[in-house]
Short mmCIF file of N, CA, C and O in Angstrom, two decimals:
data_model
loop_
_atom_site.label_atom_id
_atom_site.label_comp_id
_atom_site.label_asym_id
_atom_site.label_seq_id
_atom_site.Cartn_x
_atom_site.Cartn_y
_atom_site.Cartn_z
N MET A 1 -93.12 -271.75 -28.54
CA MET A 1 -92.13 -271.53 -29.57
C MET A 1 -92.80 -271.10 -30.87
O MET A 1 -92.26 -270.27 -31.59
N LYS A 2 -93.95 -271.67 -31.16
CA LYS A 2 -94.66 -271.34 -32.38
C LYS A 2 -95.13 -269.88 -32.35
O LYS A 2 -95.10 -269.20 -33.37
N LYS A 3 -95.54 -269.41 -31.19
CA LYS A 3 -96.01 -268.02 -31.08
C LYS A 3 -94.86 -267.05 -31.28
O LYS A 3 -95.05 -265.98 -31.87
N LEU A 4 -93.68 -267.39 -30.81
CA LEU A 4 -92.52 -266.53 -30.97
C LEU A 4 -92.15 -266.40 -32.45
O LEU A 4 -91.83 -265.32 -32.94
N GLY A 5 -92.21 -267.48 -33.20
CA GLY A 5 -91.92 -267.45 -34.63
C GLY A 5 -92.93 -266.60 -35.39
O GLY A 5 -92.57 -265.83 -36.29
N THR A 6 -94.20 -266.74 -35.03
CA THR A 6 -95.25 -265.95 -35.67
C THR A 6 -95.07 -264.47 -35.36
O THR A 6 -95.21 -263.62 -36.24
N LEU A 7 -94.72 -264.16 -34.12
CA LEU A 7 -94.50 -262.78 -33.72
C LEU A 7 -93.30 -262.20 -34.47
O LEU A 7 -93.36 -261.07 -34.97
N ALA A 8 -92.22 -262.95 -34.58
CA ALA A 8 -91.04 -262.48 -35.29
C ALA A 8 -91.34 -262.24 -36.77
O ALA A 8 -90.91 -261.23 -37.34
N LEU A 9 -92.07 -263.14 -37.39
CA LEU A 9 -92.44 -262.98 -38.79
C LEU A 9 -93.32 -261.75 -38.98
O LEU A 9 -93.12 -260.96 -39.91
N THR A 10 -94.29 -261.55 -38.10
CA THR A 10 -95.18 -260.40 -38.20
C THR A 10 -94.41 -259.09 -38.06
O THR A 10 -94.61 -258.15 -38.84
N LEU A 11 -93.52 -259.02 -37.08
CA LEU A 11 -92.74 -257.79 -36.89
C LEU A 11 -91.80 -257.53 -38.06
O LEU A 11 -91.61 -256.38 -38.46
N THR A 12 -91.24 -258.58 -38.62
CA THR A 12 -90.36 -258.42 -39.77
C THR A 12 -91.12 -257.89 -40.97
O THR A 12 -90.65 -256.99 -41.67
N LEU A 13 -92.29 -258.42 -41.23
CA LEU A 13 -93.08 -257.97 -42.36
C LEU A 13 -93.57 -256.53 -42.17
O LEU A 13 -93.65 -255.77 -43.12
N LEU A 14 -93.89 -256.15 -40.95
CA LEU A 14 -94.31 -254.78 -40.69
C LEU A 14 -93.16 -253.80 -40.86
O LEU A 14 -93.34 -252.68 -41.36
N ALA A 15 -91.98 -254.20 -40.46
CA ALA A 15 -90.82 -253.31 -40.56
C ALA A 15 -90.26 -253.25 -41.97
O ALA A 15 -89.54 -252.31 -42.31
N ALA A 16 -90.58 -254.20 -42.82
CA ALA A 16 -90.01 -254.25 -44.17
C ALA A 16 -90.69 -253.31 -45.14
O ALA A 16 -90.30 -253.23 -46.29
N GLY A 17 -91.68 -252.56 -44.73
CA GLY A 17 -92.40 -251.67 -45.64
C GLY A 17 -91.64 -250.40 -45.93
O GLY A 17 -92.14 -249.31 -45.75
N GLY A 18 -90.40 -250.49 -46.42
CA GLY A 18 -89.57 -249.33 -46.68
C GLY A 18 -89.93 -248.62 -47.98
O GLY A 18 -89.71 -247.44 -48.11
N ALA A 19 -90.46 -249.32 -48.95
CA ALA A 19 -90.82 -248.71 -50.22
C ALA A 19 -92.33 -248.55 -50.28
O ALA A 19 -93.08 -249.46 -49.95
N HIS A 20 -92.78 -247.37 -50.69
CA HIS A 20 -94.20 -247.08 -50.76
C HIS A 20 -94.57 -246.65 -52.17
O HIS A 20 -93.80 -245.96 -52.84
N ALA A 21 -95.74 -247.06 -52.62
CA ALA A 21 -96.20 -246.70 -53.95
C ALA A 21 -96.67 -245.25 -53.97
O ALA A 21 -97.20 -244.74 -52.99
N ALA A 22 -96.43 -244.59 -55.10
CA ALA A 22 -96.83 -243.20 -55.26
C ALA A 22 -97.06 -242.92 -56.74
O ALA A 22 -96.73 -243.74 -57.60
N GLU A 23 -97.64 -241.75 -57.03
CA GLU A 23 -97.90 -241.34 -58.40
C GLU A 23 -97.33 -239.94 -58.59
O GLU A 23 -97.49 -239.06 -57.76
N VAL A 24 -96.64 -239.72 -59.72
CA VAL A 24 -96.03 -238.43 -60.01
C VAL A 24 -97.12 -237.44 -60.41
O VAL A 24 -97.91 -237.71 -61.31
N LEU A 25 -97.15 -236.27 -59.74
CA LEU A 25 -98.12 -235.23 -60.06
C LEU A 25 -97.51 -234.16 -60.97
O LEU A 25 -98.15 -233.73 -61.93
N GLU A 26 -96.30 -233.70 -60.64
CA GLU A 26 -95.65 -232.68 -61.45
C GLU A 26 -94.16 -232.65 -61.16
O GLU A 26 -93.70 -233.14 -60.15
N GLU A 27 -93.41 -232.05 -62.09
CA GLU A 27 -91.97 -231.89 -61.91
C GLU A 27 -91.71 -230.50 -61.33
O GLU A 27 -92.31 -229.52 -61.76
N THR A 28 -90.82 -230.44 -60.35
CA THR A 28 -90.46 -229.16 -59.73
C THR A 28 -88.94 -229.02 -59.72
O THR A 28 -88.23 -229.91 -60.15
N LYS A 29 -88.47 -227.90 -59.21
CA LYS A 29 -87.03 -227.64 -59.12
C LYS A 29 -86.54 -227.89 -57.71
O LYS A 29 -87.27 -227.71 -56.74
N ASP A 30 -85.27 -228.28 -57.60
CA ASP A 30 -84.64 -228.53 -56.31
C ASP A 30 -83.36 -227.72 -56.23
O ASP A 30 -82.50 -227.86 -57.10
N GLN A 31 -83.23 -226.87 -55.22
CA GLN A 31 -82.03 -226.05 -55.05
C GLN A 31 -81.28 -226.40 -53.77
O GLN A 31 -80.68 -225.53 -53.14
N THR A 32 -81.29 -227.64 -53.36
CA THR A 32 -80.66 -228.04 -52.10
C THR A 32 -79.16 -227.75 -52.10
O THR A 32 -78.62 -227.23 -51.12
N SER A 33 -78.47 -228.07 -53.18
CA SER A 33 -77.02 -227.86 -53.20
C SER A 33 -76.67 -226.37 -53.18
O SER A 33 -75.71 -225.96 -52.52
N GLY A 34 -77.43 -225.54 -53.87
CA GLY A 34 -77.18 -224.10 -53.85
C GLY A 34 -77.41 -223.51 -52.47
O GLY A 34 -76.66 -222.63 -52.03
N LYS A 35 -78.44 -223.99 -51.79
CA LYS A 35 -78.71 -223.50 -50.44
C LYS A 35 -77.61 -223.89 -49.47
O LYS A 35 -77.22 -223.10 -48.61
N SER A 36 -77.10 -225.11 -49.60
CA SER A 36 -76.05 -225.54 -48.67
C SER A 36 -74.74 -224.79 -48.92
O SER A 36 -74.07 -224.38 -47.97
N VAL A 37 -74.37 -224.56 -50.18
CA VAL A 37 -73.15 -223.81 -50.48
C VAL A 37 -73.32 -222.35 -50.03
O VAL A 37 -72.41 -221.77 -49.42
N GLY A 38 -74.47 -221.77 -50.29
CA GLY A 38 -74.73 -220.39 -49.86
C GLY A 38 -74.74 -220.26 -48.36
O GLY A 38 -74.23 -219.29 -47.80
N GLY A 39 -75.30 -221.25 -47.68
CA GLY A 39 -75.33 -221.22 -46.22
C GLY A 39 -73.94 -221.31 -45.61
O GLY A 39 -73.62 -220.59 -44.65
N MET A 40 -73.10 -222.17 -46.16
CA MET A 40 -71.73 -222.28 -45.65
C MET A 40 -70.94 -221.02 -45.92
O MET A 40 -70.19 -220.54 -45.05
N SER A 41 -71.09 -220.45 -47.11
CA SER A 41 -70.38 -219.21 -47.44
C SER A 41 -70.84 -218.07 -46.55
O SER A 41 -70.03 -217.30 -46.03
N GLY A 42 -72.15 -217.95 -46.35
CA GLY A 42 -72.69 -216.92 -45.49
C GLY A 42 -72.25 -217.08 -44.05
O GLY A 42 -71.99 -216.10 -43.34
N MET A 43 -72.14 -218.32 -43.60
CA MET A 43 -71.69 -218.56 -42.23
C MET A 43 -70.24 -218.12 -42.06
O MET A 43 -69.89 -217.52 -41.04
N MET A 44 -69.41 -218.39 -43.04
CA MET A 44 -68.00 -217.99 -42.93
C MET A 44 -67.84 -216.47 -42.95
O MET A 44 -67.05 -215.92 -42.20
N VAL A 45 -68.61 -215.81 -43.80
CA VAL A 45 -68.54 -214.35 -43.84
C VAL A 45 -69.13 -213.77 -42.55
O VAL A 45 -68.59 -212.83 -41.97
N GLY A 46 -70.22 -214.34 -42.08
CA GLY A 46 -70.86 -213.86 -40.86
C GLY A 46 -70.06 -214.13 -39.61
O GLY A 46 -70.31 -213.52 -38.56
N ALA A 47 -69.07 -215.01 -39.68
CA ALA A 47 -68.25 -215.31 -38.51
C ALA A 47 -67.49 -214.09 -38.02
O ALA A 47 -67.05 -214.04 -36.88
N ILE A 48 -67.34 -213.08 -38.88
CA ILE A 48 -66.69 -211.83 -38.47
C ILE A 48 -67.48 -211.20 -37.33
O ILE A 48 -66.90 -210.61 -36.42
N GLY A 49 -68.79 -211.36 -37.35
CA GLY A 49 -69.65 -210.76 -36.33
C GLY A 49 -69.88 -211.65 -35.12
O GLY A 49 -70.72 -211.35 -34.29
N GLY A 50 -69.19 -212.77 -35.03
CA GLY A 50 -69.35 -213.65 -33.89
C GLY A 50 -70.40 -214.71 -34.13
O GLY A 50 -70.85 -214.93 -35.27
N PRO A 51 -70.82 -215.39 -33.04
CA PRO A 51 -71.79 -216.48 -33.18
C PRO A 51 -73.13 -216.04 -33.77
O PRO A 51 -73.70 -216.74 -34.61
N ILE A 52 -73.62 -214.89 -33.37
CA ILE A 52 -74.90 -214.40 -33.92
C ILE A 52 -74.72 -214.07 -35.40
O ILE A 52 -75.60 -214.36 -36.23
N GLY A 53 -73.60 -213.49 -35.75
CA GLY A 53 -73.31 -213.18 -37.15
C GLY A 53 -73.24 -214.43 -38.00
O GLY A 53 -73.65 -214.43 -39.16
N MET A 54 -72.71 -215.51 -37.44
CA MET A 54 -72.65 -216.78 -38.17
C MET A 54 -74.05 -217.29 -38.50
O MET A 54 -74.32 -217.72 -39.61
N LEU A 55 -74.94 -217.22 -37.53
CA LEU A 55 -76.31 -217.70 -37.75
C LEU A 55 -77.04 -216.85 -38.77
O LEU A 55 -77.72 -217.36 -39.67
N VAL A 56 -76.93 -215.54 -38.64
CA VAL A 56 -77.59 -214.64 -39.58
C VAL A 56 -77.00 -214.81 -40.98
O VAL A 56 -77.72 -214.89 -41.97
N GLY A 57 -75.66 -214.88 -41.06
CA GLY A 57 -75.00 -215.06 -42.35
C GLY A 57 -75.39 -216.37 -43.02
O GLY A 57 -75.59 -216.43 -44.22
N ALA A 58 -75.51 -217.44 -42.22
CA ALA A 58 -75.90 -218.74 -42.78
C ALA A 58 -77.32 -218.69 -43.33
O ALA A 58 -77.59 -219.22 -44.42
N GLY A 59 -78.22 -218.05 -42.63
CA GLY A 59 -79.60 -217.94 -43.10
C GLY A 59 -79.71 -217.13 -44.38
O GLY A 59 -80.37 -217.54 -45.35
N ILE A 60 -79.06 -215.98 -44.40
CA ILE A 60 -79.10 -215.14 -45.60
C ILE A 60 -78.39 -215.84 -46.76
O ILE A 60 -78.86 -215.80 -47.91
N GLY A 61 -77.26 -216.49 -46.48
CA GLY A 61 -76.54 -217.21 -47.53
C GLY A 61 -77.36 -218.34 -48.13
O GLY A 61 -77.32 -218.57 -49.34
N ALA A 62 -78.12 -219.04 -47.30
CA ALA A 62 -78.97 -220.13 -47.80
C ALA A 62 -80.07 -219.59 -48.72
O ALA A 62 -80.37 -220.19 -49.75
N LEU A 63 -80.65 -218.45 -48.34
CA LEU A 63 -81.69 -217.86 -49.19
C LEU A 63 -81.12 -217.45 -50.54
O LEU A 63 -81.69 -217.76 -51.59
N PHE A 64 -80.00 -216.74 -50.52
CA PHE A 64 -79.41 -216.28 -51.77
C PHE A 64 -78.76 -217.41 -52.56
O PHE A 64 -78.71 -217.35 -53.79
N GLY A 65 -78.27 -218.44 -51.90
CA GLY A 65 -77.66 -219.57 -52.61
C GLY A 65 -78.66 -220.33 -53.45
O GLY A 65 -78.39 -220.70 -54.60
N GLY A 66 -79.86 -220.56 -52.90
CA GLY A 66 -80.90 -221.23 -53.66
C GLY A 66 -81.37 -220.40 -54.84
O GLY A 66 -81.60 -220.91 -55.94
N GLU A 67 -81.51 -219.09 -54.63
CA GLU A 67 -81.93 -218.20 -55.71
C GLU A 67 -80.86 -218.11 -56.80
O GLU A 67 -81.17 -218.05 -57.98
N ALA A 68 -79.58 -218.09 -56.39
CA ALA A 68 -78.49 -218.02 -57.37
C ALA A 68 -78.44 -219.28 -58.22
O ALA A 68 -78.21 -219.22 -59.43
N GLN A 69 -78.67 -220.44 -57.60
CA GLN A 69 -78.68 -221.68 -58.36
C GLN A 69 -79.83 -221.69 -59.36
O GLN A 69 -79.66 -222.13 -60.50
N ASP A 70 -80.98 -221.21 -58.95
CA ASP A 70 -82.13 -221.15 -59.85
C ASP A 70 -81.88 -220.17 -60.99
O ASP A 70 -82.18 -220.46 -62.14
N ALA A 71 -81.30 -219.00 -60.68
CA ALA A 71 -81.04 -218.00 -61.71
C ALA A 71 -80.00 -218.48 -62.72
O ALA A 71 -80.06 -218.13 -63.90
N ALA A 72 -79.05 -219.28 -62.27
CA ALA A 72 -78.02 -219.80 -63.16
C ALA A 72 -78.52 -220.98 -64.00
O ALA A 72 -77.81 -221.45 -64.88
N GLY A 73 -79.72 -221.46 -63.72
CA GLY A 73 -80.26 -222.58 -64.48
C GLY A 73 -79.67 -223.92 -64.08
O GLY A 73 -79.67 -224.85 -64.87
N LEU A 74 -79.14 -224.01 -62.87
CA LEU A 74 -78.50 -225.24 -62.41
C LEU A 74 -79.37 -226.03 -61.44
O LEU A 74 -78.87 -226.89 -60.72
N SER A 75 -80.66 -225.75 -61.40
CA SER A 75 -81.56 -226.46 -60.49
C SER A 75 -81.63 -227.92 -60.87
O SER A 75 -81.60 -228.28 -62.05
N GLU A 76 -81.73 -228.78 -59.86
CA GLU A 76 -81.87 -230.21 -60.10
C GLU A 76 -83.34 -230.58 -60.19
O GLU A 76 -84.22 -229.77 -59.93
N ARG A 77 -83.61 -231.81 -60.54
CA ARG A 77 -84.96 -232.28 -60.76
C ARG A 77 -85.56 -232.84 -59.48
O ARG A 77 -84.93 -233.61 -58.76
N ALA A 78 -86.80 -232.45 -59.20
CA ALA A 78 -87.56 -233.02 -58.09
C ALA A 78 -88.99 -233.24 -58.59
O ALA A 78 -89.40 -232.64 -59.59
N TYR A 79 -89.73 -234.08 -57.89
CA TYR A 79 -91.09 -234.39 -58.32
C TYR A 79 -92.05 -234.27 -57.15
O TYR A 79 -91.72 -234.67 -56.03
N LYS A 80 -93.21 -233.74 -57.45
CA LYS A 80 -94.29 -233.72 -56.46
C LYS A 80 -95.09 -234.99 -56.69
O LYS A 80 -95.55 -235.25 -57.80
N VAL A 81 -95.19 -235.82 -55.65
CA VAL A 81 -95.87 -237.11 -55.78
C VAL A 81 -96.98 -237.23 -54.74
O VAL A 81 -96.95 -236.58 -53.69
N ARG A 82 -97.96 -238.05 -55.07
CA ARG A 82 -99.04 -238.38 -54.14
C ARG A 82 -98.84 -239.82 -53.72
O ARG A 82 -98.84 -240.73 -54.54
N THR A 83 -98.67 -240.03 -52.40
CA THR A 83 -98.43 -241.37 -51.89
C THR A 83 -99.74 -242.14 -51.80
O THR A 83 -100.82 -241.58 -52.02
N ALA A 84 -99.65 -243.41 -51.46
CA ALA A 84 -100.83 -244.27 -51.40
C ALA A 84 -101.83 -243.80 -50.34
O ALA A 84 -103.03 -244.02 -50.49
N ASP A 85 -101.35 -243.14 -49.29
CA ASP A 85 -102.26 -242.66 -48.25
C ASP A 85 -102.79 -241.25 -48.54
O ASP A 85 -103.42 -240.64 -47.69
N GLY A 86 -102.53 -240.70 -49.73
CA GLY A 86 -103.09 -239.42 -50.14
C GLY A 86 -102.23 -238.22 -49.82
O GLY A 86 -102.58 -237.10 -50.15
N GLU A 87 -101.09 -238.42 -49.18
CA GLU A 87 -100.21 -237.31 -48.82
C GLU A 87 -99.39 -236.87 -50.03
O GLU A 87 -98.93 -237.68 -50.81
N GLU A 88 -99.22 -235.56 -50.21
CA GLU A 88 -98.41 -235.03 -51.30
C GLU A 88 -97.05 -234.60 -50.76
O GLU A 88 -96.96 -233.91 -49.76
N LYS A 89 -95.98 -235.04 -51.44
CA LYS A 89 -94.62 -234.75 -51.03
C LYS A 89 -93.80 -234.31 -52.23
O LYS A 89 -94.10 -234.70 -53.35
N VAL A 90 -92.78 -233.51 -51.97
CA VAL A 90 -91.81 -233.16 -53.01
C VAL A 90 -90.55 -233.97 -52.71
O VAL A 90 -89.94 -233.81 -51.66
N LEU A 91 -90.18 -234.85 -53.65
CA LEU A 91 -89.05 -235.75 -53.47
C LEU A 91 -88.06 -235.57 -54.60
O LEU A 91 -88.43 -235.30 -55.74
N ARG A 92 -86.77 -235.75 -54.30
CA ARG A 92 -85.71 -235.56 -55.28
C ARG A 92 -85.52 -236.79 -56.15
O ARG A 92 -85.71 -237.91 -55.71
N SER A 93 -85.14 -236.53 -57.39
CA SER A 93 -84.76 -237.60 -58.32
C SER A 93 -83.88 -237.00 -59.41
O SER A 93 -84.31 -236.84 -60.54
N PRO A 94 -82.63 -236.65 -59.07
CA PRO A 94 -81.79 -235.98 -60.06
C PRO A 94 -81.38 -236.87 -61.23
O PRO A 94 -81.12 -236.36 -62.31
N ASP A 95 -81.35 -238.18 -61.06
CA ASP A 95 -80.87 -239.07 -62.12
C ASP A 95 -81.98 -239.65 -62.99
O ASP A 95 -81.73 -240.04 -64.12
N ASN A 96 -83.20 -239.73 -62.47
CA ASN A 96 -84.30 -240.35 -63.21
C ASN A 96 -85.23 -239.29 -63.77
O ASN A 96 -85.63 -238.38 -63.06
N GLU A 97 -85.59 -239.43 -65.04
CA GLU A 97 -86.58 -238.54 -65.63
C GLU A 97 -87.90 -239.31 -65.68
O GLU A 97 -88.01 -240.33 -66.36
N LEU A 98 -88.89 -238.83 -64.95
CA LEU A 98 -90.17 -239.51 -64.82
C LEU A 98 -91.27 -238.74 -65.55
O LEU A 98 -91.18 -237.53 -65.72
N ALA A 99 -92.32 -239.45 -65.95
CA ALA A 99 -93.46 -238.83 -66.62
C ALA A 99 -94.56 -238.55 -65.61
O ALA A 99 -94.70 -239.25 -64.61
N ILE A 100 -95.35 -237.54 -65.88
CA ILE A 100 -96.48 -237.22 -65.01
C ILE A 100 -97.50 -238.35 -65.09
O ILE A 100 -97.82 -238.83 -66.17
N GLY A 101 -97.96 -238.81 -63.94
CA GLY A 101 -98.90 -239.91 -63.88
C GLY A 101 -98.24 -241.27 -63.73
O GLY A 101 -98.92 -242.28 -63.54
N GLU A 102 -96.92 -241.32 -63.81
CA GLU A 102 -96.19 -242.59 -63.70
C GLU A 102 -96.22 -243.10 -62.26
O GLU A 102 -96.13 -242.34 -61.31
N LYS A 103 -96.37 -244.41 -62.12
CA LYS A 103 -96.35 -245.04 -60.80
C LYS A 103 -94.90 -245.21 -60.37
O LYS A 103 -94.09 -245.74 -61.14
N VAL A 104 -94.58 -244.77 -59.16
CA VAL A 104 -93.21 -244.81 -58.66
C VAL A 104 -93.19 -245.34 -57.24
O VAL A 104 -94.23 -245.49 -56.60
N GLU A 105 -91.99 -245.64 -56.75
CA GLU A 105 -91.77 -246.03 -55.36
C GLU A 105 -90.99 -244.93 -54.67
O GLU A 105 -90.11 -244.32 -55.27
N THR A 106 -91.32 -244.67 -53.41
CA THR A 106 -90.56 -243.69 -52.63
C THR A 106 -89.76 -244.43 -51.57
O THR A 106 -90.29 -245.30 -50.89
N ARG A 107 -88.48 -244.09 -51.50
CA ARG A 107 -87.59 -244.65 -50.48
C ARG A 107 -86.85 -243.48 -49.85
O ARG A 107 -85.99 -242.88 -50.49
N GLY A 108 -87.22 -243.15 -48.62
CA GLY A 108 -86.62 -242.00 -47.97
C GLY A 108 -87.10 -240.73 -48.65
O GLY A 108 -88.28 -240.49 -48.79
N ASN A 109 -86.15 -239.90 -49.12
CA ASN A 109 -86.53 -238.67 -49.82
C ASN A 109 -86.22 -238.76 -51.32
O ASN A 109 -86.04 -237.75 -51.97
N ARG A 110 -86.21 -239.97 -51.86
CA ARG A 110 -85.94 -240.19 -53.28
C ARG A 110 -87.10 -240.92 -53.95
O ARG A 110 -87.86 -241.63 -53.31
N VAL A 111 -87.21 -240.74 -55.26
CA VAL A 111 -88.25 -241.37 -56.07
C VAL A 111 -87.58 -242.32 -57.04
O VAL A 111 -86.58 -241.97 -57.67
N TYR A 112 -88.11 -243.53 -57.17
CA TYR A 112 -87.58 -244.53 -58.10
C TYR A 112 -88.75 -245.12 -58.90
O TYR A 112 -89.87 -245.19 -58.42
N ARG A 113 -88.44 -245.58 -60.11
CA ARG A 113 -89.46 -246.28 -60.90
C ARG A 113 -89.84 -247.57 -60.19
O ARG A 113 -89.01 -248.18 -59.53
N GLU A 114 -91.10 -247.99 -60.36
CA GLU A 114 -91.53 -249.25 -59.76
C GLU A 114 -90.81 -250.42 -60.42
O GLU A 114 -90.46 -250.37 -61.59
N ALA A 115 -90.61 -251.47 -59.67
CA ALA A 115 -89.91 -252.65 -60.18
C ALA A 115 -90.65 -253.27 -61.36
O ALA A 115 -90.03 -253.76 -62.29
N THR A 116 -91.98 -253.25 -61.36
CA THR A 116 -92.74 -253.83 -62.47
C THR A 116 -92.53 -253.02 -63.74
O THR A 116 -92.44 -253.57 -64.82
N THR A 117 -92.41 -251.71 -63.63
CA THR A 117 -92.16 -250.86 -64.80
C THR A 117 -90.79 -251.16 -65.37
O THR A 117 -90.61 -251.23 -66.58
N LEU A 118 -89.80 -251.34 -64.50
CA LEU A 118 -88.46 -251.66 -64.97
C LEU A 118 -88.41 -253.00 -65.67
O LEU A 118 -87.73 -253.16 -66.68
N ALA A 119 -89.14 -253.99 -65.13
CA ALA A 119 -89.14 -255.32 -65.75
C ALA A 119 -89.78 -255.27 -67.14
O ALA A 119 -89.31 -255.93 -68.05
N ASP A 120 -90.84 -254.47 -67.28
CA ASP A 120 -91.51 -254.36 -68.58
C ASP A 120 -90.62 -253.67 -69.61
O ASP A 120 -90.62 -254.03 -70.77
N ALA A 121 -89.82 -252.70 -69.17
CA ALA A 121 -88.99 -251.94 -70.09
C ALA A 121 -87.64 -252.61 -70.35
O ALA A 121 -86.89 -252.18 -71.21
N GLY A 122 -87.32 -253.64 -69.57
CA GLY A 122 -86.04 -254.32 -69.73
C GLY A 122 -84.88 -253.52 -69.16
O GLY A 122 -83.75 -253.67 -69.59
N VAL A 123 -85.14 -252.64 -68.19
CA VAL A 123 -84.13 -251.79 -67.59
C VAL A 123 -83.76 -252.37 -66.23
O VAL A 123 -84.59 -252.92 -65.53
N SER A 124 -82.50 -252.22 -65.84
CA SER A 124 -82.10 -252.64 -64.50
C SER A 124 -81.30 -251.52 -63.85
O SER A 124 -80.82 -250.61 -64.50
N TYR A 125 -81.13 -251.61 -62.53
CA TYR A 125 -80.38 -250.62 -61.79
C TYR A 125 -78.88 -250.87 -61.83
O TYR A 125 -78.11 -250.11 -61.31
N ARG A 126 -78.44 -251.95 -62.41
CA ARG A 126 -77.02 -252.30 -62.42
C ARG A 126 -76.24 -251.44 -63.35
O ARG A 126 -76.53 -250.95 -64.31
#
């Protein structure tokens, strides 16, 4: 019974590593919403040509949708971060403005300030 409890605790602690430490390297642009709107519009227009036209239209629409969002100045905020294992990723953070060199946590494809930084600044997520 004792071994089962130890095994359960070990597996729980290994699976709980959802947040990873990272450091912000630079701020970049994110055109995900423009690409999705352009892709859907292109797919609908391409539907005139059948299934192949839908695929081609969606691809071309996604390319032009991202460029149109960038040209209109509506790009969202994303950050290039270096994770603890040395990997560099581009992650979205449209609501948080982060400084270069700031220590952050990554959860999925989003970047959040570290809990210790929030406690020092007196800020909460509520």
